[in-house]
Amino acid sequence: MNHEALFADRIGGTQFGKSTEIYKFEKIKRAKAKARAQQPDLEILDFGVGEPDQMAPAPIREALKVECDKPENRGYADNGGPEFKAAAATYMKEFFGVELDPATEINHSIGTKPALAMLPLAFVNPGDVVFQTVPGYPVMATHSKYLGAQVVDIPLLEENAFLPDLSKIDPALADRCKLFYINYPNNPTGAVATPAFYDELIALAKKHNILIIQDAPYSTLVYDGERTSLLQRPGAKECTLELHSMSKAYNMTGWRLAFFCGASWAVNALATVKDNCDSGQFKAIQKAACAGIADKSLADGIRDHYEKRLRRLVEILCEVGFDAKMPGGTFFLYTKAPKGAGETTFANAEEASLYLIEKFGISTVPWDNTGPFIRFGAVFESAGDEDDERVLNELAARLKKADLKF
């Protein structure tokens, strides 16, 4: 059987599976294995993970124990029950002051990743243009390419506070653009968008007939400022679809629950595609989330956990020469990579990151899209607050020993 002839061109066709290129996260995985093999007793300090280190809040877990035993929750959820949509509307009102109709302007999804993957099916035709900010999360762009769209990378540069410079976008490309993907608070940079930027983006979207996709899973994790939503801005609801997740806000990554909201016409289009892709998240999970999604005290406790870790991380990194600054949001710290260590020179962030893993058991994530940067995550594993300090002190000791050059 010629199975190679069966693979779609979009995933490589006859060349599928033959590439020798190694994805950076696979390189990190291999570097960790190498470090363990060379130094079996060395504890890997993993600052490269991208998901919460704690359990979901107790009220949500307790609610699930009750809801999963109810017969009425056993069947298909389809496009979501009214309870979670109503709870999501309350969340938007309580956290951001945004009024939404739960029946027409909100729908649930099985996490934000599937929603981002489905979005192009609702809006993108071959030859259309899609904008995405880089560095960033590539799922929507990947599926847009699958459908024959042209994906244009809009760089996030430090000199522009990691916001896209909209003035540099070619108007001819903007005229062909269907979707503009942004993500604030931003992974990996930790940047928070300003009201002025949002207003400029809305004006661009209306001028060129573009739907803004605001991926906002970190919207509750904001430091030194108010939590914001793009939907707070005048005119945003006409041209915006905003995605919110339970994963990062409430430590519920494995639960797979999120919602998308905003322009009713866009919500309806994505919900129609979704209805042909899945049968909804387990109703008990949706109802359990209702017990916590609008509870600011739960969200504040999770945010405070990361803020404490991030502020200590900034201190440690600055002590050894990093130009580290407290992020505006997320649980990530994004900083320029070292240029070398001792007599070793690094050509890019990836080399620096691999060196730190292999030689010192410190795992980070490199980003070289717009210059050499390293991302430290405040979601490292520990046994509690006291153990946090032990892990962070060990990080400080190893970094000092590394003799990094900047």
mmCIF file with all atom_site columns, C-alpha atoms in Angstrom, residues 158-363:
data_model
loop_
_atom_site.group_PDB
_atom_site.id
_atom_site.type_symbol
_atom_site.label_atom_id
_atom_site.label_alt_id
_atom_site.label_comp_id
_atom_site.label_asym_id
_atom_site.label_entity_id
_atom_site.label_seq_id
_atom_site.pdbx_PDB_ins_code
_atom_site.Cartn_x
_atom_site.Cartn_y
_atom_site.Cartn_z
_atom_site.occupancy
_atom_site.B_iso_or_equiv
_atom_site.pdbx_formal_charge
_atom_site.auth_seq_id
_atom_site.auth_comp_id
_atom_site.auth_asym_id
_atom_site.auth_atom_id
_atom_site.pdbx_PDB_model_num
ATOM 1   C CA . GLU A 1 158 ? 10.902  45.467 22.750 1.00 0.00 ? 158 GLU A CA 1
ATOM 2   C CA . GLU A 1 159 ? 11.211  49.064 21.498 1.00 0.00 ? 159 GLU A CA 1
ATOM 3   C CA . ASN A 1 160 ? 7.439   49.103 20.935 1.00 0.00 ? 160 ASN A CA 1
ATOM 4   C CA . ALA A 1 161 ? 6.630   47.583 24.358 1.00 0.00 ? 161 ALA A CA 1
ATOM 5   C CA . PHE A 1 162 ? 5.922   44.264 22.590 1.00 0.00 ? 162 PHE A CA 1
ATOM 6   C CA . LEU A 1 163 ? 2.866   45.714 20.853 1.00 0.00 ? 163 LEU A CA 1
ATOM 7   C CA . PRO A 1 164 ? 2.494   45.386 17.066 1.00 0.00 ? 164 PRO A CA 1
ATOM 8   C CA . ASP A 1 165 ? 3.331   48.584 15.171 1.00 0.00 ? 165 ASP A CA 1
ATOM 9   C CA . LEU A 1 166 ? 0.120   48.978 13.197 1.00 0.00 ? 166 LEU A CA 1
ATOM 10  C CA . SER A 1 167 ? 1.512   51.918 11.215 1.00 0.00 ? 167 SER A CA 1
ATOM 11  C CA . LYS A 1 168 ? 3.918   49.560 9.433  1.00 0.00 ? 168 LYS A CA 1
ATOM 12  C CA . ILE A 1 169 ? 1.204   47.241 8.108  1.00 0.00 ? 169 ILE A CA 1
ATOM 13  C CA . ASP A 1 170 ? 0.804   47.372 4.334  1.00 0.00 ? 170 ASP A CA 1
ATOM 14  C CA . PRO A 1 171 ? -2.747  48.717 3.620  1.00 0.00 ? 171 PRO A CA 1
ATOM 15  C CA . ALA A 1 172 ? -3.006  46.447 0.576  1.00 0.00 ? 172 ALA A CA 1
ATOM 16  C CA . LEU A 1 173 ? -2.389  43.400 2.792  1.00 0.00 ? 173 LEU A CA 1
ATOM 17  C CA . ALA A 1 174 ? -4.819  44.742 5.386  1.00 0.00 ? 174 ALA A CA 1
ATOM 18  C CA . ASP A 1 175 ? -7.500  44.964 2.685  1.00 0.00 ? 175 ASP A CA 1
ATOM 19  C CA . ARG A 1 176 ? -7.065  41.213 2.054  1.00 0.00 ? 176 ARG A CA 1
ATOM 20  C CA . CYS A 1 177 ? -6.863  40.329 5.750  1.00 0.00 ? 177 CYS A CA 1
ATOM 21  C CA . LYS A 1 178 ? -9.749  38.441 7.368  1.00 0.00 ? 178 LYS A CA 1
ATOM 22  C CA . LEU A 1 179 ? -8.416  37.725 10.865 1.00 0.00 ? 179 LEU A CA 1
ATOM 23  C CA . PHE A 1 180 ? -5.918  39.542 13.093 1.00 0.00 ? 180 PHE A CA 1
ATOM 24  C CA . TYR A 1 181 ? -4.675  37.353 15.960 1.00 0.00 ? 181 TYR A CA 1
ATOM 25  C CA . ILE A 1 182 ? -3.398  39.053 19.110 1.00 0.00 ? 182 ILE A CA 1
ATOM 26  C CA . ASN A 1 183 ? -2.749  37.711 22.605 1.00 0.00 ? 183 ASN A CA 1
ATOM 27  C CA . TYR A 1 184 ? -2.734  40.005 25.664 1.00 0.00 ? 184 TYR A CA 1
ATOM 28  C CA . PRO A 1 185 ? -1.497  39.626 28.328 1.00 0.00 ? 185 PRO A CA 1
ATOM 29  C CA . ASN A 1 186 ? 1.056   38.153 25.966 1.00 0.00 ? 186 ASN A CA 1
ATOM 30  C CA . ASN A 1 187 ? 2.823   34.810 25.947 1.00 0.00 ? 187 ASN A CA 1
ATOM 31  C CA . PRO A 1 188 ? 5.822   34.826 25.900 1.00 0.00 ? 188 PRO A CA 1
ATOM 32  C CA . THR A 1 189 ? 6.612   38.529 26.452 1.00 0.00 ? 189 THR A CA 1
ATOM 33  C CA . GLY A 1 190 ? 4.334   39.193 29.436 1.00 0.00 ? 190 GLY A CA 1
ATOM 34  C CA . ALA A 1 191 ? 3.270   42.500 27.842 1.00 0.00 ? 191 ALA A CA 1
ATOM 35  C CA . VAL A 1 192 ? -0.136  44.037 28.559 1.00 0.00 ? 192 VAL A CA 1
ATOM 36  C CA . ALA A 1 193 ? -1.953  46.001 25.864 1.00 0.00 ? 193 ALA A CA 1
ATOM 37  C CA . THR A 1 194 ? -2.889  49.651 26.394 1.00 0.00 ? 194 THR A CA 1
ATOM 38  C CA . PRO A 1 195 ? -6.314  51.200 25.739 1.00 0.00 ? 195 PRO A CA 1
ATOM 39  C CA . ALA A 1 196 ? -4.686  53.406 23.088 1.00 0.00 ? 196 ALA A CA 1
ATOM 40  C CA . PHE A 1 197 ? -3.383  50.363 21.228 1.00 0.00 ? 197 PHE A CA 1
ATOM 41  C CA . TYR A 1 198 ? -6.761  48.650 21.405 1.00 0.00 ? 198 TYR A CA 1
ATOM 42  C CA . ASP A 1 199 ? -8.468  51.752 20.009 1.00 0.00 ? 199 ASP A CA 1
ATOM 43  C CA . GLU A 1 200 ? -5.946  51.935 17.154 1.00 0.00 ? 200 GLU A CA 1
ATOM 44  C CA . LEU A 1 201 ? -6.488  48.252 16.392 1.00 0.00 ? 201 LEU A CA 1
ATOM 45  C CA . ILE A 1 202 ? -10.277 48.624 16.379 1.00 0.00 ? 202 ILE A CA 1
ATOM 46  C CA . ALA A 1 203 ? -9.972  51.546 13.945 1.00 0.00 ? 203 ALA A CA 1
ATOM 47  C CA . LEU A 1 204 ? -7.746  49.423 11.662 1.00 0.00 ? 204 LEU A CA 1
ATOM 48  C CA . ALA A 1 205 ? -10.182 46.507 11.827 1.00 0.00 ? 205 ALA A CA 1
ATOM 49  C CA . LYS A 1 206 ? -13.162 48.656 10.916 1.00 0.00 ? 206 LYS A CA 1
ATOM 50  C CA . LYS A 1 207 ? -11.320 50.410 8.102  1.00 0.00 ? 207 LYS A CA 1
ATOM 51  C CA . HIS A 1 208 ? -10.215 47.150 6.477  1.00 0.00 ? 208 HIS A CA 1
ATOM 52  C CA . ASN A 1 209 ? -13.117 44.876 7.518  1.00 0.00 ? 209 ASN A CA 1
ATOM 53  C CA . ILE A 1 210 ? -11.047 42.587 9.782  1.00 0.00 ? 210 ILE A CA 1
ATOM 54  C CA . LEU A 1 211 ? -12.173 40.395 12.668 1.00 0.00 ? 211 LEU A CA 1
ATOM 55  C CA . ILE A 1 212 ? -9.856  40.775 15.675 1.00 0.00 ? 212 ILE A CA 1
ATOM 56  C CA . ILE A 1 213 ? -9.156  37.524 17.524 1.00 0.00 ? 213 ILE A CA 1
ATOM 57  C CA . GLN A 1 214 ? -8.044  38.413 21.046 1.00 0.00 ? 214 GLN A CA 1
ATOM 58  C CA . ASP A 1 215 ? -6.673  35.300 22.770 1.00 0.00 ? 215 ASP A CA 1
ATOM 59  C CA . ALA A 1 216 ? -6.966  36.191 26.459 1.00 0.00 ? 216 ALA A CA 1
ATOM 60  C CA . PRO A 1 217 ? -6.248  33.119 28.626 1.00 0.00 ? 217 PRO A CA 1
ATOM 61  C CA . TYR A 1 218 ? -4.050  35.181 30.978 1.00 0.00 ? 218 TYR A CA 1
ATOM 62  C CA . SER A 1 219 ? -6.495  38.055 31.458 1.00 0.00 ? 219 SER A CA 1
ATOM 63  C CA . THR A 1 220 ? -6.813  37.469 35.216 1.00 0.00 ? 220 THR A CA 1
ATOM 64  C CA . LEU A 1 221 ? -3.034  37.346 35.704 1.00 0.00 ? 221 LEU A CA 1
ATOM 65  C CA . VAL A 1 222 ? -2.176  41.056 35.673 1.00 0.00 ? 222 VAL A CA 1
ATOM 66  C CA . TYR A 1 223 ? 0.279   42.840 37.973 1.00 0.00 ? 223 TYR A CA 1
ATOM 67  C CA . ASP A 1 224 ? 0.519   46.561 38.836 1.00 0.00 ? 224 ASP A CA 1
ATOM 68  C CA . GLY A 1 225 ? -2.621  47.445 36.920 1.00 0.00 ? 225 GLY A CA 1
ATOM 69  C CA . GLU A 1 226 ? -6.276  46.730 36.275 1.00 0.00 ? 226 GLU A CA 1
ATOM 70  C CA . ARG A 1 227 ? -7.433  43.636 34.429 1.00 0.00 ? 227 ARG A CA 1
ATOM 71  C CA . THR A 1 228 ? -8.673  44.613 30.998 1.00 0.00 ? 228 THR A CA 1
ATOM 72  C CA . SER A 1 229 ? -10.651 43.242 28.085 1.00 0.00 ? 229 SER A CA 1
ATOM 73  C CA . LEU A 1 230 ? -10.548 44.462 24.501 1.00 0.00 ? 230 LEU A CA 1
ATOM 74  C CA . LEU A 1 231 ? -14.364 44.383 24.636 1.00 0.00 ? 231 LEU A CA 1
ATOM 75  C CA . GLN A 1 232 ? -14.275 47.318 27.069 1.00 0.00 ? 232 GLN A CA 1
ATOM 76  C CA . ARG A 1 233 ? -13.238 49.637 24.254 1.00 0.00 ? 233 ARG A CA 1
ATOM 77  C CA . PRO A 1 234 ? -15.772 51.579 22.164 1.00 0.00 ? 234 PRO A CA 1
ATOM 78  C CA . GLY A 1 235 ? -16.792 49.695 19.025 1.00 0.00 ? 235 GLY A CA 1
ATOM 79  C CA . ALA A 1 236 ? -14.905 46.530 19.973 1.00 0.00 ? 236 ALA A CA 1
ATOM 80  C CA . LYS A 1 237 ? -17.990 44.337 20.097 1.00 0.00 ? 237 LYS A CA 1
ATOM 81  C CA . GLU A 1 238 ? -18.608 45.004 16.397 1.00 0.00 ? 238 GLU A CA 1
ATOM 82  C CA . CYS A 1 239 ? -15.300 43.526 15.250 1.00 0.00 ? 239 CYS A CA 1
ATOM 83  C CA . THR A 1 240 ? -13.859 41.351 18.033 1.00 0.00 ? 240 THR A CA 1
ATOM 84  C CA . LEU A 1 241 ? -13.975 37.745 19.156 1.00 0.00 ? 241 LEU A CA 1
ATOM 85  C CA . GLU A 1 242 ? -12.285 37.334 22.551 1.00 0.00 ? 242 GLU A CA 1
ATOM 86  C CA . LEU A 1 243 ? -11.290 33.952 23.981 1.00 0.00 ? 243 LEU A CA 1
ATOM 87  C CA . HIS A 1 244 ? -11.101 33.298 27.720 1.00 0.00 ? 244 HIS A CA 1
ATOM 88  C CA . SER A 1 245 ? -9.853  30.133 29.383 1.00 0.00 ? 245 SER A CA 1
ATOM 89  C CA . MET A 1 246 ? -10.292 28.383 32.701 1.00 0.00 ? 246 MET A CA 1
ATOM 90  C CA . SER A 1 247 ? -6.864  26.792 32.217 1.00 0.00 ? 247 SER A CA 1
ATOM 91  C CA . LYS A 1 248 ? -4.563  29.605 33.343 1.00 0.00 ? 248 LYS A CA 1
ATOM 92  C CA . ALA A 1 249 ? -6.979  31.693 35.424 1.00 0.00 ? 249 ALA A CA 1
ATOM 93  C CA . TYR A 1 250 ? -8.162  28.780 37.587 1.00 0.00 ? 250 TYR A CA 1
ATOM 94  C CA . ASN A 1 251 ? -5.452  26.099 37.225 1.00 0.00 ? 251 ASN A CA 1
ATOM 95  C CA . MET A 1 252 ? -7.741  23.943 35.049 1.00 0.00 ? 252 MET A CA 1
ATOM 96  C CA . THR A 1 253 ? -5.539  23.018 32.061 1.00 0.00 ? 253 THR A CA 1
ATOM 97  C CA . GLY A 1 254 ? -6.588  19.368 31.929 1.00 0.00 ? 254 GLY A CA 1
ATOM 98  C CA . TRP A 1 255 ? -10.270 20.169 32.415 1.00 0.00 ? 255 TRP A CA 1
ATOM 99  C CA . ARG A 1 256 ? -10.406 21.694 28.897 1.00 0.00 ? 256 ARG A CA 1
ATOM 100 C CA . LEU A 1 257 ? -12.912 24.507 29.248 1.00 0.00 ? 257 LEU A CA 1
ATOM 101 C CA . ALA A 1 258 ? -12.994 27.967 27.737 1.00 0.00 ? 258 ALA A CA 1
ATOM 102 C CA . PHE A 1 259 ? -15.407 30.362 26.074 1.00 0.00 ? 259 PHE A CA 1
ATOM 103 C CA . PHE A 1 260 ? -15.427 32.789 23.180 1.00 0.00 ? 260 PHE A CA 1
ATOM 104 C CA . CYS A 1 261 ? -17.399 35.999 23.219 1.00 0.00 ? 261 CYS A CA 1
ATOM 105 C CA . GLY A 1 262 ? -17.967 39.313 21.473 1.00 0.00 ? 262 GLY A CA 1
ATOM 106 C CA . ALA A 1 263 ? -19.544 40.056 18.091 1.00 0.00 ? 263 ALA A CA 1
ATOM 107 C CA . SER A 1 264 ? -22.721 37.962 17.889 1.00 0.00 ? 264 SER A CA 1
ATOM 108 C CA . TRP A 1 265 ? -22.216 37.240 14.185 1.00 0.00 ? 265 TRP A CA 1
ATOM 109 C CA . ALA A 1 266 ? -18.715 35.904 14.837 1.00 0.00 ? 266 ALA A CA 1
ATOM 110 C CA . VAL A 1 267 ? -19.847 33.866 17.853 1.00 0.00 ? 267 VAL A CA 1
ATOM 111 C CA . ASN A 1 268 ? -22.587 32.331 15.722 1.00 0.00 ? 268 ASN A CA 1
ATOM 112 C CA . ALA A 1 269 ? -20.192 31.472 12.876 1.00 0.00 ? 269 ALA A CA 1
ATOM 113 C CA . LEU A 1 270 ? -17.664 29.776 15.144 1.00 0.00 ? 270 LEU A CA 1
ATOM 114 C CA . ALA A 1 271 ? -20.416 27.994 17.088 1.00 0.00 ? 271 ALA A CA 1
ATOM 115 C CA . THR A 1 272 ? -21.787 26.624 13.798 1.00 0.00 ? 272 THR A CA 1
ATOM 116 C CA . VAL A 1 273 ? -18.382 25.174 12.854 1.00 0.00 ? 273 VAL A CA 1
ATOM 117 C CA . LYS A 1 274 ? -17.878 23.893 16.389 1.00 0.00 ? 274 LYS A CA 1
ATOM 118 C CA . ASP A 1 275 ? -21.249 22.112 16.267 1.00 0.00 ? 275 ASP A CA 1
ATOM 119 C CA . ASN A 1 276 ? -19.856 20.087 13.363 1.00 0.00 ? 276 ASN A CA 1
ATOM 120 C CA . CYS A 1 277 ? -16.547 19.331 15.128 1.00 0.00 ? 277 CYS A CA 1
ATOM 121 C CA . ASP A 1 278 ? -17.392 18.278 18.678 1.00 0.00 ? 278 ASP A CA 1
ATOM 122 C CA . SER A 1 279 ? -20.288 17.500 21.009 1.00 0.00 ? 279 SER A CA 1
ATOM 123 C CA . GLY A 1 280 ? -19.305 19.866 23.795 1.00 0.00 ? 280 GLY A CA 1
ATOM 124 C CA . GLN A 1 281 ? -17.497 19.547 27.079 1.00 0.00 ? 281 GLN A CA 1
ATOM 125 C CA . PHE A 1 282 ? -18.897 17.278 29.822 1.00 0.00 ? 282 PHE A CA 1
ATOM 126 C CA . LYS A 1 283 ? -21.772 19.190 31.441 1.00 0.00 ? 283 LYS A CA 1
ATOM 127 C CA . ALA A 1 284 ? -20.473 18.431 34.935 1.00 0.00 ? 284 ALA A CA 1
ATOM 128 C CA . ILE A 1 285 ? -17.227 20.248 34.142 1.00 0.00 ? 285 ILE A CA 1
ATOM 129 C CA . GLN A 1 286 ? -19.149 23.241 32.791 1.00 0.00 ? 286 GLN A CA 1
ATOM 130 C CA . LYS A 1 287 ? -21.346 23.385 35.899 1.00 0.00 ? 287 LYS A CA 1
ATOM 131 C CA . ALA A 1 288 ? -18.395 22.916 38.234 1.00 0.00 ? 288 ALA A CA 1
ATOM 132 C CA . ALA A 1 289 ? -16.675 25.909 36.617 1.00 0.00 ? 289 ALA A CA 1
ATOM 133 C CA . CYS A 1 290 ? -19.730 27.993 37.480 1.00 0.00 ? 290 CYS A CA 1
ATOM 134 C CA . ALA A 1 291 ? -18.740 27.640 41.136 1.00 0.00 ? 291 ALA A CA 1
ATOM 135 C CA . GLY A 1 292 ? -15.573 29.696 40.605 1.00 0.00 ? 292 GLY A CA 1
ATOM 136 C CA . ILE A 1 293 ? -15.365 31.548 37.309 1.00 0.00 ? 293 ILE A CA 1
ATOM 137 C CA . ALA A 1 294 ? -16.747 34.850 38.651 1.00 0.00 ? 294 ALA A CA 1
ATOM 138 C CA . ASP A 1 295 ? -15.070 34.584 42.077 1.00 0.00 ? 295 ASP A CA 1
ATOM 139 C CA . LYS A 1 296 ? -12.429 37.303 42.206 1.00 0.00 ? 296 LYS A CA 1
ATOM 140 C CA . SER A 1 297 ? -10.979 35.996 45.467 1.00 0.00 ? 297 SER A CA 1
ATOM 141 C CA . LEU A 1 298 ? -10.062 32.688 43.802 1.00 0.00 ? 298 LEU A CA 1
ATOM 142 C CA . ALA A 1 299 ? -8.492  34.448 40.830 1.00 0.00 ? 299 ALA A CA 1
ATOM 143 C CA . ASP A 1 300 ? -6.656  36.875 43.107 1.00 0.00 ? 300 ASP A CA 1
ATOM 144 C CA . GLY A 1 301 ? -5.128  34.039 45.132 1.00 0.00 ? 301 GLY A CA 1
ATOM 145 C CA . ILE A 1 302 ? -3.790  32.362 41.997 1.00 0.00 ? 302 ILE A CA 1
ATOM 146 C CA . ARG A 1 303 ? -2.456  35.662 40.653 1.00 0.00 ? 303 ARG A CA 1
ATOM 147 C CA . ASP A 1 304 ? -0.719  36.422 43.977 1.00 0.00 ? 304 ASP A CA 1
ATOM 148 C CA . HIS A 1 305 ? 0.994   33.015 43.911 1.00 0.00 ? 305 HIS A CA 1
ATOM 149 C CA . TYR A 1 306 ? 2.626   33.815 40.563 1.00 0.00 ? 306 TYR A CA 1
ATOM 150 C CA . GLU A 1 307 ? 3.373   37.437 41.399 1.00 0.00 ? 307 GLU A CA 1
ATOM 151 C CA . LYS A 1 308 ? 5.392   36.446 44.459 1.00 0.00 ? 308 LYS A CA 1
ATOM 152 C CA . ARG A 1 309 ? 7.438   33.983 42.409 1.00 0.00 ? 309 ARG A CA 1
ATOM 153 C CA . LEU A 1 310 ? 7.942   36.414 39.509 1.00 0.00 ? 310 LEU A CA 1
ATOM 154 C CA . ARG A 1 311 ? 9.207   39.245 41.710 1.00 0.00 ? 311 ARG A CA 1
ATOM 155 C CA . ARG A 1 312 ? 11.763  36.913 43.279 1.00 0.00 ? 312 ARG A CA 1
ATOM 156 C CA . LEU A 1 313 ? 12.752  35.655 39.822 1.00 0.00 ? 313 LEU A CA 1
ATOM 157 C CA . VAL A 1 314 ? 13.393  39.223 38.686 1.00 0.00 ? 314 VAL A CA 1
ATOM 158 C CA . GLU A 1 315 ? 15.706  39.796 41.668 1.00 0.00 ? 315 GLU A CA 1
ATOM 159 C CA . ILE A 1 316 ? 17.671  36.609 41.020 1.00 0.00 ? 316 ILE A CA 1
ATOM 160 C CA . LEU A 1 317 ? 18.092  37.204 37.295 1.00 0.00 ? 317 LEU A CA 1
ATOM 161 C CA . CYS A 1 318 ? 19.146  40.831 37.725 1.00 0.00 ? 318 CYS A CA 1
ATOM 162 C CA . GLU A 1 319 ? 21.790  39.787 40.259 1.00 0.00 ? 319 GLU A CA 1
ATOM 163 C CA . VAL A 1 320 ? 23.587  37.697 37.609 1.00 0.00 ? 320 VAL A CA 1
ATOM 164 C CA . GLY A 1 321 ? 23.307  40.229 34.779 1.00 0.00 ? 321 GLY A CA 1
ATOM 165 C CA . PHE A 1 322 ? 19.960  39.640 33.059 1.00 0.00 ? 322 PHE A CA 1
ATOM 166 C CA . ASP A 1 323 ? 18.002  42.771 32.149 1.00 0.00 ? 323 ASP A CA 1
ATOM 167 C CA . ALA A 1 324 ? 14.933  41.274 33.800 1.00 0.00 ? 324 ALA A CA 1
ATOM 168 C CA . LYS A 1 325 ? 11.751  43.237 34.452 1.00 0.00 ? 325 LYS A CA 1
ATOM 169 C CA . MET A 1 326 ? 8.469   42.323 36.076 1.00 0.00 ? 326 MET A CA 1
ATOM 170 C CA . PRO A 1 327 ? 5.976   41.377 33.340 1.00 0.00 ? 327 PRO A CA 1
ATOM 171 C CA . GLY A 1 328 ? 2.691   43.211 33.053 1.00 0.00 ? 328 GLY A CA 1
ATOM 172 C CA . GLY A 1 329 ? 0.837   39.915 33.043 1.00 0.00 ? 329 GLY A CA 1
ATOM 173 C CA . THR A 1 330 ? 0.922   36.104 32.487 1.00 0.00 ? 330 THR A CA 1
ATOM 174 C CA . PHE A 1 331 ? 3.144   33.830 34.574 1.00 0.00 ? 331 PHE A CA 1
ATOM 175 C CA . PHE A 1 332 ? 6.131   34.269 32.248 1.00 0.00 ? 332 PHE A CA 1
ATOM 176 C CA . LEU A 1 333 ? 9.256   36.393 32.475 1.00 0.00 ? 333 LEU A CA 1
ATOM 177 C CA . TYR A 1 334 ? 10.786  37.235 29.077 1.00 0.00 ? 334 TYR A CA 1
ATOM 178 C CA . THR A 1 335 ? 14.307  38.580 29.022 1.00 0.00 ? 335 THR A CA 1
ATOM 179 C CA . LYS A 1 336 ? 17.246  38.953 26.646 1.00 0.00 ? 336 LYS A CA 1
ATOM 180 C CA . ALA A 1 337 ? 19.372  35.833 26.444 1.00 0.00 ? 337 ALA A CA 1
ATOM 181 C CA . PRO A 1 338 ? 22.987  35.833 27.616 1.00 0.00 ? 338 PRO A CA 1
ATOM 182 C CA . LYS A 1 339 ? 25.636  36.105 24.891 1.00 0.00 ? 339 LYS A CA 1
ATOM 183 C CA . GLY A 1 340 ? 27.881  33.529 26.469 1.00 0.00 ? 340 GLY A CA 1
ATOM 184 C CA . ALA A 1 341 ? 29.091  31.751 29.587 1.00 0.00 ? 341 ALA A CA 1
ATOM 185 C CA . GLY A 1 342 ? 32.699  31.614 30.650 1.00 0.00 ? 342 GLY A CA 1
ATOM 186 C CA . GLU A 1 343 ? 34.662  30.975 27.435 1.00 0.00 ? 343 GLU A CA 1
ATOM 187 C CA . THR A 1 344 ? 31.570  29.769 25.536 1.00 0.00 ? 344 THR A CA 1
ATOM 188 C CA . THR A 1 345 ? 29.757  32.044 23.078 1.00 0.00 ? 345 THR A CA 1
ATOM 189 C CA . PHE A 1 346 ? 26.083  31.639 22.168 1.00 0.00 ? 346 PHE A CA 1
ATOM 190 C CA . ALA A 1 347 ? 24.919  32.349 18.619 1.00 0.00 ? 347 ALA A CA 1
ATOM 191 C CA . ASN A 1 348 ? 21.301  32.654 19.705 1.00 0.00 ? 348 ASN A CA 1
ATOM 192 C CA . ALA A 1 349 ? 18.857  32.093 22.542 1.00 0.00 ? 349 ALA A CA 1
ATOM 193 C CA . GLU A 1 350 ? 18.441  28.426 21.689 1.00 0.00 ? 350 GLU A CA 1
ATOM 194 C CA . GLU A 1 351 ? 22.132  27.748 22.280 1.00 0.00 ? 351 GLU A CA 1
ATOM 195 C CA . ALA A 1 352 ? 21.981  29.633 25.582 1.00 0.00 ? 352 ALA A CA 1
ATOM 196 C CA . SER A 1 353 ? 18.921  27.693 26.719 1.00 0.00 ? 353 SER A CA 1
ATOM 197 C CA . LEU A 1 354 ? 20.365  24.299 25.787 1.00 0.00 ? 354 LEU A CA 1
ATOM 198 C CA . TYR A 1 355 ? 23.623  25.177 27.574 1.00 0.00 ? 355 TYR A CA 1
ATOM 199 C CA . LEU A 1 356 ? 21.746  26.039 30.791 1.00 0.00 ? 356 LEU A CA 1
ATOM 200 C CA . ILE A 1 357 ? 19.887  22.730 30.699 1.00 0.00 ? 357 ILE A CA 1
ATOM 201 C CA . GLU A 1 358 ? 22.817  20.471 29.857 1.00 0.00 ? 358 GLU A CA 1
ATOM 202 C CA . LYS A 1 359 ? 25.412  22.086 32.119 1.00 0.00 ? 359 LYS A CA 1
ATOM 203 C CA . PHE A 1 360 ? 23.341  23.372 35.036 1.00 0.00 ? 360 PHE A CA 1
ATOM 204 C CA . GLY A 1 361 ? 19.960  21.615 34.927 1.00 0.00 ? 361 GLY A CA 1
ATOM 205 C CA . ILE A 1 362 ? 18.046  24.870 34.394 1.00 0.00 ? 362 ILE A CA 1
ATOM 206 C CA . SER A 1 363 ? 15.245  24.467 31.854 1.00 0.00 ? 363 SER A CA 1
#
